[in-house]
CSV table of N, CA and C in Angstrom, one decimal:
chain,number,residue,atom,x,y,z
Z,1,UNK,N,53.3,11.1,-87.6
Z,1,UNK,CA,53.3,11.5,-86.2
Z,1,UNK,C,52.9,10.2,-85.4
Z,2,UNK,N,53.8,9.9,-84.5
Z,2,UNK,CA,53.5,8.7,-83.6
Z,2,UNK,C,53.0,9.2,-82.3
Z,3,UNK,N,51.9,8.6,-81.8
Z,3,UNK,CA,51.4,9.0,-80.5
Z,3,UNK,C,51.6,7.8,-79.6
Z,4,UNK,N,52.1,8.1,-78.4
Z,4,UNK,CA,52.4,7.0,-77.4
Z,4,UNK,C,51.6,7.3,-76.2
Z,5,UNK,N,50.8,6.3,-75.8
Z,5,UNK,CA,50.0,6.4,-74.6
Z,5,UNK,C,50.5,5.3,-73.6
Z,6,UNK,N,50.8,5.8,-72.4
Z,6,UNK,CA,51.3,4.8,-71.4
Z,6,UNK,C,50.4,5.1,-70.1
Z,7,UNK,N,50.0,4.0,-69.6
Z,7,UNK,CA,49.2,4.1,-68.3
Z,7,UNK,C,50.0,3.4,-67.2
Z,8,UNK,N,49.6,3.7,-66.0
Z,8,UNK,CA,50.4,3.1,-64.9
Z,8,UNK,C,51.2,4.2,-64.2
Z,9,UNK,N,52.3,3.7,-63.6
Z,9,UNK,CA,53.1,4.6,-62.8
Z,9,UNK,C,54.2,5.4,-63.6
Z,10,UNK,N,54.3,5.2,-64.9
Z,10,UNK,CA,55.3,5.9,-65.7
Z,10,UNK,C,54.9,7.3,-66.0
Z,11,UNK,N,55.7,8.2,-65.7
Z,11,UNK,CA,55.4,9.6,-66.0
Z,11,UNK,C,55.7,10.0,-67.4
Z,12,UNK,N,55.1,11.0,-67.9
Z,12,UNK,CA,55.3,11.4,-69.3
Z,12,UNK,C,56.8,11.9,-69.5
Z,13,UNK,N,57.3,12.6,-68.5
Z,13,UNK,CA,58.7,13.1,-68.6
Z,13,UNK,C,59.7,12.0,-68.5
Z,14,UNK,N,59.3,10.7,-68.3
Z,14,UNK,CA,60.3,9.6,-68.3
Z,14,UNK,C,60.5,9.1,-69.7
Z,15,UNK,N,59.6,9.5,-70.6
Z,15,UNK,CA,59.7,9.0,-72.0
Z,15,UNK,C,59.9,10.2,-72.9
Z,16,UNK,N,61.0,10.2,-73.6
Z,16,UNK,CA,61.3,11.3,-74.5
Z,16,UNK,C,61.6,10.7,-75.9
Z,17,UNK,N,61.2,11.4,-76.9
Z,17,UNK,CA,61.5,11.1,-78.3
Z,17,UNK,C,61.0,9.7,-78.6
Z,18,UNK,N,59.9,9.2,-78.0
Z,18,UNK,CA,59.3,7.9,-78.3
Z,18,UNK,C,60.2,6.8,-78.0
Z,19,UNK,N,61.2,7.0,-77.2
Z,19,UNK,CA,62.2,5.9,-76.8
Z,19,UNK,C,61.7,5.2,-75.6
Z,20,UNK,N,60.8,4.2,-75.9
Z,20,UNK,CA,60.2,3.4,-74.8
Z,20,UNK,C,61.1,2.2,-74.6
Z,21,UNK,N,61.6,2.0,-73.4
Z,21,UNK,CA,62.4,0.9,-73.0
Z,21,UNK,C,61.7,0.1,-71.9
Z,22,UNK,N,62.1,-1.1,-71.7
Z,22,UNK,CA,61.4,-1.9,-70.6
Z,22,UNK,C,61.6,-1.2,-69.2
Z,23,UNK,N,62.7,-0.6,-69.0
Z,23,UNK,CA,62.9,0.1,-67.7
Z,23,UNK,C,61.9,1.2,-67.5
Z,24,UNK,N,61.4,1.8,-68.5
Z,24,UNK,CA,60.5,2.9,-68.4
Z,24,UNK,C,59.0,2.5,-68.3
Z,25,UNK,N,58.7,1.2,-68.5
Z,25,UNK,CA,57.3,0.7,-68.4
Z,25,UNK,C,57.0,0.3,-67.0
Z,26,UNK,N,55.7,0.5,-66.6
Z,26,UNK,CA,55.3,0.1,-65.3
Z,26,UNK,C,55.3,-1.4,-65.1
Z,27,UNK,N,55.5,-1.8,-63.8
Z,27,UNK,CA,55.5,-3.2,-63.4
Z,27,UNK,C,54.2,-3.8,-63.9
Z,28,UNK,N,54.3,-5.0,-64.5
Z,28,UNK,CA,53.1,-5.7,-65.0
Z,28,UNK,C,52.9,-5.5,-66.5
Z,29,UNK,N,53.7,-4.7,-67.1
Z,29,UNK,CA,53.6,-4.5,-68.6
Z,29,UNK,C,54.1,-5.7,-69.3
Z,30,UNK,N,53.4,-6.0,-70.4
Z,30,UNK,CA,53.9,-7.1,-71.3
Z,30,UNK,C,55.1,-6.5,-72.1
Z,31,UNK,N,56.2,-7.2,-72.0
Z,31,UNK,CA,57.4,-6.7,-72.7
Z,31,UNK,C,57.5,-7.5,-74.1
Z,32,UNK,N,57.2,-8.8,-74.1
Z,32,UNK,CA,57.3,-9.5,-75.3
Z,32,UNK,C,56.6,-10.9,-75.1
Z,33,UNK,N,56.2,-11.5,-76.3
Z,33,UNK,CA,55.6,-12.8,-76.3
Z,33,UNK,C,56.3,-13.6,-77.4
Z,34,UNK,N,56.8,-14.8,-77.0
Z,34,UNK,CA,57.4,-15.7,-78.0
Z,34,UNK,C,56.6,-17.0,-77.9
Z,35,UNK,N,56.7,-17.8,-79.0
Z,35,UNK,CA,56.0,-19.1,-78.9
Z,35,UNK,C,56.7,-20.2,-79.8
Z,36,UNK,N,56.5,-21.4,-79.4
Z,36,UNK,CA,56.9,-22.6,-80.2
Z,36,UNK,C,55.7,-23.4,-80.5
Z,37,UNK,N,55.4,-23.6,-81.8
Z,37,UNK,CA,54.3,-24.3,-82.2
Z,37,UNK,C,54.8,-25.5,-83.0
Z,38,UNK,N,54.1,-26.7,-82.8
Z,38,UNK,CA,54.5,-27.9,-83.5
Z,38,UNK,C,53.3,-28.7,-83.9
Z,39,UNK,N,53.4,-29.2,-85.1
Z,39,UNK,CA,52.4,-30.2,-85.6
Z,39,UNK,C,53.0,-31.5,-85.8
Z,40,UNK,N,54.3,-31.6,-85.4
Z,40,UNK,CA,55.1,-32.9,-85.6
Z,40,UNK,C,54.4,-34.0,-84.8
Z,41,UNK,N,54.2,-35.1,-85.5
Z,41,UNK,CA,53.6,-36.3,-84.8
Z,41,UNK,C,54.7,-37.2,-84.5
Z,42,UNK,N,55.0,-37.4,-83.2
Z,42,UNK,CA,56.1,-38.2,-82.7
Z,42,UNK,C,55.6,-39.2,-81.6
Z,43,UNK,N,56.4,-40.2,-81.4
Z,43,UNK,CA,56.2,-41.1,-80.3
Z,43,UNK,C,57.6,-41.2,-79.6
Z,44,UNK,N,57.6,-41.2,-78.3
Z,44,UNK,CA,58.8,-41.2,-77.6
Z,44,UNK,C,58.6,-42.0,-76.3
Z,45,UNK,N,59.6,-42.7,-75.8
Z,45,UNK,CA,59.5,-43.4,-74.6
Z,45,UNK,C,60.1,-42.5,-73.5
Z,46,UNK,N,59.3,-42.3,-72.4
Z,46,UNK,CA,59.6,-41.4,-71.3
Z,46,UNK,C,59.6,-42.2,-70.0
Z,47,UNK,N,60.6,-42.1,-69.2
Z,47,UNK,CA,60.8,-42.8,-68.0
Z,47,UNK,C,60.8,-41.9,-66.8
Z,48,UNK,N,61.6,-42.3,-65.8
Z,48,UNK,CA,61.6,-41.6,-64.5
Z,48,UNK,C,62.4,-40.3,-64.4
Z,49,UNK,N,63.1,-40.0,-65.5
Z,49,UNK,CA,63.8,-38.7,-65.6
Z,49,UNK,C,63.1,-37.7,-66.6
Z,50,UNK,N,63.2,-36.5,-66.3
Z,50,UNK,CA,62.6,-35.5,-67.2
Z,50,UNK,C,63.1,-35.6,-68.6
Z,51,UNK,N,62.2,-35.7,-69.6
Z,51,UNK,CA,62.4,-35.8,-71.0
Z,51,UNK,C,61.7,-34.7,-71.7
Z,52,UNK,N,62.4,-34.0,-72.6
Z,52,UNK,CA,61.7,-33.0,-73.4
Z,52,UNK,C,60.7,-33.6,-74.3
Z,53,UNK,N,59.5,-33.0,-74.2
Z,53,UNK,CA,58.3,-33.5,-75.0
Z,53,UNK,C,58.3,-32.9,-76.4
Z,54,UNK,N,58.5,-33.7,-77.4
Z,54,UNK,CA,58.3,-33.3,-78.8
Z,54,UNK,C,59.1,-32.0,-79.2
Z,55,UNK,N,60.3,-31.9,-78.7
Z,55,UNK,CA,61.2,-30.8,-78.9
Z,55,UNK,C,60.6,-29.4,-78.5
Z,56,UNK,N,59.7,-29.4,-77.6
Z,56,UNK,CA,59.0,-28.2,-77.1
Z,56,UNK,C,59.9,-27.4,-76.2
Z,57,UNK,N,60.8,-26.6,-76.9
Z,57,UNK,CA,61.8,-25.8,-76.2
Z,57,UNK,C,61.8,-24.4,-76.9
Z,58,UNK,N,61.9,-23.4,-76.1
Z,58,UNK,CA,61.9,-22.0,-76.6
Z,58,UNK,C,62.8,-21.1,-75.8
Z,59,UNK,N,63.7,-20.4,-76.5
Z,59,UNK,CA,64.6,-19.4,-75.8
Z,59,UNK,C,63.9,-18.1,-75.9
Z,60,UNK,N,64.1,-17.3,-74.8
Z,60,UNK,CA,63.6,-15.9,-74.8
Z,60,UNK,C,64.7,-15.1,-74.2
Z,61,UNK,N,65.0,-14.0,-74.9
Z,61,UNK,CA,66.0,-13.0,-74.4
Z,61,UNK,C,65.3,-11.9,-73.7
Z,62,UNK,N,65.5,-11.8,-72.4
Z,62,UNK,CA,64.7,-10.8,-71.6
Z,62,UNK,C,65.0,-9.4,-72.1
Z,63,UNK,N,64.0,-8.6,-72.1
Z,63,UNK,CA,64.1,-7.1,-72.4
Z,63,UNK,C,64.2,-6.3,-71.1
Z,64,UNK,N,63.8,-6.9,-70.0
Z,64,UNK,CA,63.8,-6.3,-68.7
Z,64,UNK,C,64.6,-7.1,-67.7
Z,65,UNK,N,65.0,-6.3,-66.6
Z,65,UNK,CA,65.7,-7.0,-65.5
Z,65,UNK,C,64.6,-7.4,-64.5
Z,66,UNK,N,64.8,-8.6,-63.9
Z,66,UNK,CA,63.9,-9.1,-62.9
Z,66,UNK,C,62.5,-9.3,-63.4
Z,67,UNK,N,62.4,-9.7,-64.6
Z,67,UNK,CA,61.0,-10.0,-65.2
Z,67,UNK,C,60.4,-11.2,-64.6
Z,68,UNK,N,59.1,-11.3,-64.9
Z,68,UNK,CA,58.4,-12.5,-64.6
Z,68,UNK,C,58.0,-13.1,-66.0
Z,69,UNK,N,57.9,-14.4,-66.0
Z,69,UNK,CA,57.6,-15.1,-67.3
Z,69,UNK,C,56.3,-16.0,-67.1
Z,70,UNK,N,55.3,-15.7,-67.9
Z,70,UNK,CA,54.1,-16.5,-67.9
Z,70,UNK,C,54.3,-17.5,-68.9
Z,71,UNK,N,54.3,-18.8,-68.5
Z,71,UNK,CA,54.6,-19.9,-69.4
Z,71,UNK,C,53.3,-20.7,-69.5
Z,72,UNK,N,52.8,-20.8,-70.8
Z,72,UNK,CA,51.6,-21.5,-71.1
Z,72,UNK,C,51.8,-22.6,-72.1
Z,73,UNK,N,51.2,-23.8,-71.8
Z,73,UNK,CA,51.4,-25.0,-72.7
Z,73,UNK,C,50.1,-25.6,-73.0
Z,74,UNK,N,50.0,-25.9,-74.3
Z,74,UNK,CA,48.8,-26.7,-74.8
Z,74,UNK,C,49.4,-27.9,-75.5
Z,75,UNK,N,49.2,-29.1,-74.9
Z,75,UNK,CA,49.7,-30.3,-75.5
Z,75,UNK,C,48.6,-31.2,-75.9
Z,76,UNK,N,48.7,-31.8,-77.1
Z,76,UNK,CA,47.7,-32.8,-77.6
Z,76,UNK,C,48.4,-34.1,-77.9
Z,77,UNK,N,47.8,-35.2,-77.5
Z,77,UNK,CA,48.4,-36.5,-77.8
Z,77,UNK,C,47.7,-37.6,-77.0
Z,78,UNK,N,48.5,-38.7,-76.9
Z,78,UNK,CA,48.0,-39.8,-76.1
Z,78,UNK,C,49.2,-40.4,-75.3
Z,79,UNK,N,48.8,-40.8,-74.1
Z,79,UNK,CA,49.8,-41.3,-73.2
Z,79,UNK,C,49.5,-42.8,-72.8
Z,80,UNK,N,50.5,-43.6,-73.0
Z,80,UNK,CA,50.4,-45.0,-72.5
Z,80,UNK,C,50.6,-44.9,-71.0
Z,81,UNK,N,49.6,-45.2,-70.2
Z,81,UNK,CA,49.5,-45.1,-68.8
Z,81,UNK,C,49.6,-43.7,-68.4
Z,82,UNK,N,48.5,-42.9,-68.7
Z,82,UNK,CA,48.5,-41.5,-68.4
Z,82,UNK,C,48.4,-41.2,-66.9
Z,83,UNK,N,47.9,-42.1,-66.1
Z,83,UNK,CA,47.7,-41.9,-64.7
Z,83,UNK,C,49.0,-41.8,-63.9
Z,84,UNK,N,50.1,-42.3,-64.5
Z,84,UNK,CA,51.4,-42.2,-63.8
Z,84,UNK,C,52.4,-41.2,-64.4
Z,85,UNK,N,51.9,-40.3,-65.2
Z,85,UNK,CA,52.7,-39.3,-65.9
Z,85,UNK,C,52.4,-37.9,-65.5
Z,86,UNK,N,53.5,-37.1,-65.3
Z,86,UNK,CA,53.4,-35.7,-65.0
Z,86,UNK,C,54.2,-34.9,-66.0
Z,87,UNK,N,53.8,-33.6,-66.2
Z,87,UNK,CA,54.4,-32.6,-67.0
Z,87,UNK,C,55.0,-31.5,-66.1
Z,88,UNK,N,56.1,-31.0,-66.5
Z,88,UNK,CA,56.7,-29.9,-65.8
Z,88,UNK,C,57.3,-28.9,-66.8
Z,89,UNK,N,57.7,-27.7,-66.3
Z,89,UNK,CA,58.4,-26.7,-67.1
Z,89,UNK,C,59.8,-26.6,-66.5
Z,90,UNK,N,60.8,-26.7,-67.3
Z,90,UNK,CA,62.2,-26.4,-66.9
Z,90,UNK,C,62.6,-25.0,-67.5
Z,91,UNK,N,63.4,-24.3,-66.6
Z,91,UNK,CA,64.0,-23.1,-67.0
Z,91,UNK,C,65.5,-23.3,-66.9
Z,92,UNK,N,66.2,-23.2,-68.1
Z,92,UNK,CA,67.6,-23.5,-68.1
Z,92,UNK,C,68.0,-24.9,-67.5
Z,93,UNK,N,67.1,-25.9,-67.7
Z,93,UNK,CA,67.4,-27.2,-67.3
Z,93,UNK,C,67.0,-27.6,-65.9
Z,94,UNK,N,66.3,-26.6,-65.2
Z,94,UNK,CA,65.9,-26.9,-63.8
Z,94,UNK,C,64.4,-26.7,-63.7
Z,95,UNK,N,63.7,-27.6,-63.1
Z,95,UNK,CA,62.2,-27.5,-62.9
Z,95,UNK,C,61.9,-26.2,-62.2
Z,96,UNK,N,60.8,-25.6,-62.5
Z,96,UNK,CA,60.3,-24.4,-61.8
Z,96,UNK,C,58.9,-24.7,-61.3
Z,97,UNK,N,58.7,-24.1,-60.1
Z,97,UNK,CA,57.3,-24.2,-59.5
Z,97,UNK,C,56.8,-25.6,-59.2
Z,98,UNK,N,57.7,-26.5,-59.1
Z,98,UNK,CA,57.4,-27.9,-58.8
Z,98,UNK,C,57.8,-28.3,-57.4
Z,99,UNK,N,57.1,-29.2,-56.8
Z,99,UNK,CA,57.5,-29.5,-55.4
Z,99,UNK,C,58.8,-30.2,-55.3
Z,100,UNK,N,59.2,-31.0,-56.3
Z,100,UNK,CA,60.5,-31.7,-56.2
Z,100,UNK,C,60.9,-32.2,-57.6
Z,101,UNK,N,62.0,-32.8,-57.7
Z,101,UNK,CA,62.4,-33.4,-59.0
Z,101,UNK,C,62.1,-34.8,-59.2
Z,102,UNK,N,61.2,-35.4,-58.3
Z,102,UNK,CA,60.8,-36.7,-58.4
Z,102,UNK,C,59.9,-36.9,-59.6
Z,103,UNK,N,59.8,-38.1,-60.1
Z,103,UNK,CA,59.0,-38.4,-61.3
Z,103,UNK,C,57.5,-38.3,-61.0
Z,104,UNK,N,57.1,-38.3,-59.8
Z,104,UNK,CA,55.7,-38.2,-59.5
Z,104,UNK,C,55.2,-36.7,-59.1
Z,105,UNK,N,56.2,-35.8,-59.1
Z,105,UNK,CA,55.8,-34.4,-58.8
Z,105,UNK,C,55.7,-33.6,-60.0
Z,106,UNK,N,54.5,-33.0,-60.3
Z,106,UNK,CA,54.3,-32.3,-61.5
Z,106,UNK,C,53.4,-31.1,-61.4
Z,107,UNK,N,53.4,-30.3,-62.5
Z,107,UNK,CA,52.6,-29.1,-62.6
Z,107,UNK,C,51.2,-29.5,-63.2
Z,108,UNK,N,51.2,-30.6,-64.0
Z,108,UNK,CA,50.0,-31.0,-64.7
Z,108,UNK,C,50.1,-32.5,-65.1
Z,109,UNK,N,49.0,-33.0,-65.4
Z,109,UNK,CA,48.9,-34.4,-65.9
Z,109,UNK,C,48.0,-34.4,-67.2
Z,110,UNK,N,48.1,-35.4,-68.0
Z,110,UNK,CA,47.2,-35.4,-69.2
Z,110,UNK,C,45.8,-35.8,-68.7
Z,111,UNK,N,44.8,-35.1,-69.3
Z,111,UNK,CA,43.4,-35.3,-69.0
Z,111,UNK,C,43.0,-36.5,-69.9
Z,112,UNK,N,42.6,-37.6,-69.2
Z,112,UNK,CA,42.2,-38.8,-69.9
Z,112,UNK,C,40.7,-38.6,-70.4
Z,113,UNK,N,40.6,-38.7,-71.7
Z,113,UNK,CA,39.2,-38.5,-72.3
Z,113,UNK,C,38.4,-39.8,-72.4
Z,114,UNK,N,39.1,-40.9,-72.5
Z,114,UNK,CA,38.4,-42.1,-72.7
Z,114,UNK,C,39.3,-43.3,-72.5
Z,115,UNK,N,39.1,-44.1,-71.4
Z,115,UNK,CA,40.1,-45.0,-71.0
Z,115,UNK,C,40.0,-46.4,-71.7
Z,116,UNK,N,39.0,-46.7,-72.4
Z,116,UNK,CA,38.8,-48.0,-73.0
Z,116,UNK,C,39.2,-48.1,-74.4
Z,117,UNK,N,39.7,-47.0,-75.1
Z,117,UNK,CA,40.0,-47.1,-76.5
Z,117,UNK,C,41.4,-46.5,-76.6
Z,118,UNK,N,42.5,-47.4,-76.5
Z,118,UNK,CA,43.8,-46.9,-76.6
Z,118,UNK,C,44.3,-46.4,-78.0
Z,119,UNK,N,43.6,-46.8,-79.0
Z,119,UNK,CA,44.0,-46.5,-80.4
Z,119,UNK,C,43.5,-45.1,-80.8
Z,120,UNK,N,42.5,-44.6,-80.0
Z,120,UNK,CA,41.9,-43.3,-80.4
Z,120,UNK,C,41.5,-42.6,-79.1
Z,121,UNK,N,40.8,-41.5,-79.3
Z,121,UNK,CA,40.4,-40.6,-78.2
Z,121,UNK,C,41.6,-40.1,-77.4
Z,122,UNK,N,42.2,-39.0,-77.8
Z,122,UNK,CA,43.4,-38.5,-77.2
Z,122,UNK,C,43.2,-37.9,-75.8
Z,123,UNK,N,44.4,-37.6,-75.2
Z,123,UNK,CA,44.4,-36.8,-74.0
Z,123,UNK,C,44.8,-35.4,-74.4
Z,124,UNK,N,44.5,-34.5,-73.4
Z,124,UNK,CA,45.0,-33.1,-73.6
Z,124,UNK,C,45.7,-32.7,-72.3
Z,125,UNK,N,46.5,-31.7,-72.4
Z,125,UNK,CA,47.2,-31.2,-71.2
Z,125,UNK,C,47.3,-29.7,-71.4
Z,126,UNK,N,46.8,-28.9,-70.4
Z,126,UNK,CA,47.0,-27.4,-70.5
Z,126,UNK,C,47.7,-27.1,-69.2
Z,127,UNK,N,48.7,-26.2,-69.3
Z,127,UNK,CA,49.5,-25.9,-68.1
Z,127,UNK,C,49.9,-24.4,-68.2
Z,128,UNK,N,49.7,-23.7,-67.0
Z,128,UNK,CA,50.1,-22.3,-66.9
Z,128,UNK,C,50.9,-22.1,-65.6
Z,129,UNK,N,52.0,-21.5,-65.7
Z,129,UNK,CA,52.7,-21.2,-64.4
Z,129,UNK,C,53.5,-19.8,-64.6
Z,130,UNK,N,53.6,-19.1,-63.5
Z,130,UNK,CA,54.3,-17.8,-63.5
Z,130,UNK,C,55.6,-18.0,-62.9
Z,131,UNK,N,56.7,-17.7,-63.6
Z,131,UNK,CA,58.0,-17.9,-63.2
Z,131,UNK,C,58.7,-16.6,-62.8
Z,132,UNK,N,59.0,-16.4,-61.6
Z,132,UNK,CA,59.7,-15.2,-61.1
Z,132,UNK,C,61.2,-15.5,-61.1
Z,133,UNK,N,62.0,-14.6,-61.7
Z,133,UNK,CA,63.4,-14.9,-61.8
Z,133,UNK,C,64.2,-13.5,-61.8
Z,134,UNK,N,65.5,-13.6,-61.6
Z,134,UNK,CA,66.3,-12.4,-61.6
Z,134,UNK,C,66.9,-12.3,-63.0
Z,135,UNK,N,66.0,-12.1,-64.0
Z,135,UNK,CA,66.5,-12.1,-65.4
Z,135,UNK,C,67.4,-10.9,-65.6
Z,136,UNK,N,68.3,-11.1,-66.5
Z,136,UNK,CA,69.3,-10.1,-66.9
Z,136,UNK,C,69.0,-9.7,-68.4
Z,137,UNK,N,68.9,-8.5,-68.7
Z,137,UNK,CA,68.6,-8.0,-70.0
Z,137,UNK,C,69.7,-8.6,-71.0
Z,138,UNK,N,69.2,-9.2,-72.0
Z,138,UNK,CA,70.2,-9.7,-73.0
Z,138,UNK,C,70.7,-11.1,-72.8
Z,139,UNK,N,70.4,-11.7,-71.6
Z,139,UNK,CA,70.9,-13.1,-71.4
Z,139,UNK,C,69.7,-14.1,-71.6
Z,140,UNK,N,69.8,-14.9,-72.6
Z,140,UNK,CA,68.7,-15.8,-73.0
Z,140,UNK,C,68.4,-16.8,-71.9
Z,141,UNK,N,67.1,-17.1,-71.8
Z,141,UNK,CA,66.6,-18.1,-70.9
Z,141,UNK,C,65.9,-19.2,-71.8
Z,142,UNK,N,66.1,-20.4,-71.5
Z,142,UNK,CA,65.5,-21.5,-72.2
Z,142,UNK,C,64.4,-22.2,-71.4
Z,143,UNK,N,63.2,-22.2,-71.9
Z,143,UNK,CA,62.1,-22.9,-71.3
Z,143,UNK,C,61.8,-24.1,-72.1
Z,144,UNK,N,61.4,-25.2,-71.4
Z,144,UNK,CA,61.0,-26.4,-72.1
Z,144,UNK,C,60.0,-27.2,-71.4
Z,145,UNK,N,59.1,-27.9,-72.1
Z,145,UNK,CA,58.2,-28.8,-71.6
Z,145,UNK,C,58.8,-30.2,-71.4
Z,146,UNK,N,58.7,-30.7,-70.2
Z,146,UNK,CA,59.3,-32.1,-69.9
Z,146,UNK,C,58.2,-32.9,-69.3
Z,147,UNK,N,58.4,-34.2,-69.4
Z,147,UNK,CA,57.5,-35.2,-68.8
Z,147,UNK,C,58.3,-36.3,-68.1
Z,148,UNK,N,57.7,-36.9,-67.1
Z,148,UNK,CA,58.3,-38.1,-66.5
Z,148,UNK,C,57.2,-39.0,-66.0
Z,149,UNK,N,57.5,-40.3,-65.7
Z,149,UNK,CA,56.5,-41.2,-65.2
Z,149,UNK,C,57.3,-42.3,-64.4
Z,150,UNK,N,56.5,-43.2,-63.8
Z,150,UNK,CA,57.1,-44.2,-62.9
Z,150,UNK,C,57.8,-45.4,-63.6
Z,151,UNK,N,57.7,-45.5,-64.9
Z,151,UNK,CA,58.4,-46.5,-65.7
Z,151,UNK,C,58.6,-46.0,-67.1
Z,152,UNK,N,59.1,-46.8,-68.0
Z,152,UNK,CA,59.2,-46.4,-69.4
Z,152,UNK,C,57.9,-46.7,-70.1
Z,153,UNK,N,57.3,-45.6,-70.5
Z,153,UNK,CA,56.0,-45.6,-71.2
Z,153,UNK,C,56.1,-44.7,-72.4
Z,154,UNK,N,55.3,-45.0,-73.4
Z,154,UNK,CA,55.3,-44.3,-74.6
Z,154,UNK,C,54.3,-43.1,-74.5
Z,155,UNK,N,54.8,-42.0,-75.1
Z,155,UNK,CA,53.9,-40.8,-75.2
Z,155,UNK,C,53.9,-40.4,-76.7
Z,156,UNK,N,52.7,-40.3,-77.2
Z,156,UNK,CA,52.4,-39.9,-78.6
Z,156,UNK,C,52.0,-38.4,-78.6
Z,157,UNK,N,52.7,-37.6,-79.3
Z,157,UNK,CA,52.4,-36.1,-79.4
Z,157,UNK,C,51.7,-35.8,-80.7
Z,158,UNK,N,50.7,-35.0,-80.6
Z,158,UNK,CA,49.9,-34.5,-81.8
Z,158,UNK,C,49.3,-35.6,-82.6
Z,159,UNK,N,49.1,-36.8,-82.0
Z,159,UNK,CA,48.4,-37.9,-82.6
Z,159,UNK,C,47.9,-38.9,-81.5
Z,160,UNK,N,47.1,-39.8,-82.0
Z,160,UNK,CA,46.7,-40.9,-81.1
Z,160,UNK,C,47.6,-42.1,-81.4
Z,161,UNK,N,47.6,-43.1,-80.6
Z,161,UNK,CA,48.3,-44.3,-80.8
Z,161,UNK,C,48.0,-44.9,-82.2
Z,162,UNK,N,46.7,-45.0,-82.5
Z,162,UNK,CA,46.2,-45.6,-83.7
Z,162,UNK,C,46.4,-44.8,-85.0
Z,163,UNK,N,47.0,-43.6,-84.9
Z,163,UNK,CA,47.1,-42.7,-86.0
Z,163,UNK,C,48.3,-43.1,-87.0
Z,164,UNK,N,49.1,-44.0,-86.6
Z,164,UNK,CA,50.3,-44.4,-87.4
Z,164,UNK,C,49.8,-45.0,-88.7
Z,165,UNK,N,50.6,-44.7,-89.8
Z,165,UNK,CA,50.3,-45.3,-91.1
Z,165,UNK,C,49.1,-44.7,-91.8
Z,166,UNK,N,48.7,-43.5,-91.4
Z,166,UNK,CA,47.6,-42.9,-92.1
Z,166,UNK,C,46.2,-43.2,-91.6
Z,167,UNK,N,46.1,-43.9,-90.5
Z,167,UNK,CA,44.8,-44.3,-90.0
Z,167,UNK,C,44.0,-43.0,-89.6
Z,168,UNK,N,42.7,-43.0,-89.7
Z,168,UNK,CA,41.9,-41.8,-89.5
Z,168,UNK,C,41.5,-41.7,-88.0
Z,169,UNK,N,42.5,-41.4,-87.2
Z,169,UNK,CA,42.2,-41.1,-85.8
Z,169,UNK,C,42.5,-39.6,-85.5
Z,170,UNK,N,42.1,-39.1,-84.4
Z,170,UNK,CA,42.3,-37.7,-84.0
Z,170,UNK,C,43.8,-37.4,-84.0
Z,171,UNK,N,44.0,-36.1,-84.5
Z,171,UNK,CA,45.4,-35.6,-84.4
Z,171,UNK,C,45.3,-34.1,-84.1
Z,172,UNK,N,46.3,-33.5,-83.7
Z,172,UNK,CA,46.3,-32.1,-83.4
Z,172,UNK,C,47.6,-31.4,-83.3
Z,173,UNK,N,47.7,-30.3,-82.6
Z,173,UNK,CA,49.0,-29.6,-82.5
Z,173,UNK,C,49.2,-29.2,-81.1
Z,174,UNK,N,50.5,-28.8,-80.8
Z,174,UNK,CA,50.9,-28.4,-79.4
Z,174,UNK,C,51.6,-27.0,-79.5
Z,175,UNK,N,51.6,-26.3,-78.4
Z,175,UNK,CA,52.2,-25.0,-78.4
Z,175,UNK,C,52.7,-24.6,-77.0
Z,176,UNK,N,53.9,-23.9,-77.0
Z,176,UNK,CA,54.5,-23.4,-75.8
Z,176,UNK,C,54.6,-21.9,-76.0
Z,177,UNK,N,54.0,-21.1,-75.1
Z,177,UNK,CA,53.9,-19.7,-75.2
Z,177,UNK,C,54.6,-19.1,-74.0
Z,178,UNK,N,55.5,-18.1,-74.2
Z,178,UNK,CA,56.1,-17.4,-73.0
Z,178,UNK,C,55.9,-15.9,-73.2
Z,179,UNK,N,55.4,-15.4,-72.1
Z,179,UNK,CA,55.1,-13.9,-72.1
Z,179,UNK,C,56.0,-13.3,-71.0
Z,180,UNK,N,56.9,-12.3,-71.4
Z,180,UNK,CA,57.7,-11.6,-70.4
Z,180,UNK,C,56.9,-10.4,-69.9
Z,181,UNK,N,56.9,-10.3,-68.6
Z,181,UNK,CA,56.2,-9.3,-67.9
Z,181,UNK,C,57.2,-8.5,-67.0
Z,182,UNK,N,57.1,-7.2,-67.1
Z,182,UNK,CA,58.0,-6.3,-66.4
Z,182,UNK,C,57.9,-6.5,-64.9
Z,183,UNK,N,59.0,-6.7,-64.2
Z,183,UNK,CA,59.0,-7.0,-62.8
Z,183,UNK,C,59.1,-5.7,-62.0
């Protein structure tokens, strides 16, 4: 016997035979959560145009119409010239919730933990943004983490600059999490 408990504005008579659909759930209900996790240690040169960071891309196929998407990112790494670098989220190739497409406009920057040791002591970046869209049930949306800066500078993901060749410097992982919320 399956018991279904629903709170909010959904009435019991809206749900029959345990057939719960996104359309029957109240606004604000979590419909699904997807994530992209990576431990890949890479270095890449990033310049004045948006570049995908360490393949951090994830598709989500909406279960509801007009959903909102809570996008959360945790990035670990090191940035050559972190003070001139920004991170953004793109949805289907277009920045969301950013003031412009310029290389200096961003949702987050790496937090510099120690400026005098470029071989060690990594930076971190945490970003959260709520994307409102006119999603269509069944039509996949692609979210991705991108970065840009004022010139061509190296970004090391999930490692420090000095970690190459097995050196014992800090390393970590990164993750992109997308939560679909009923609109």
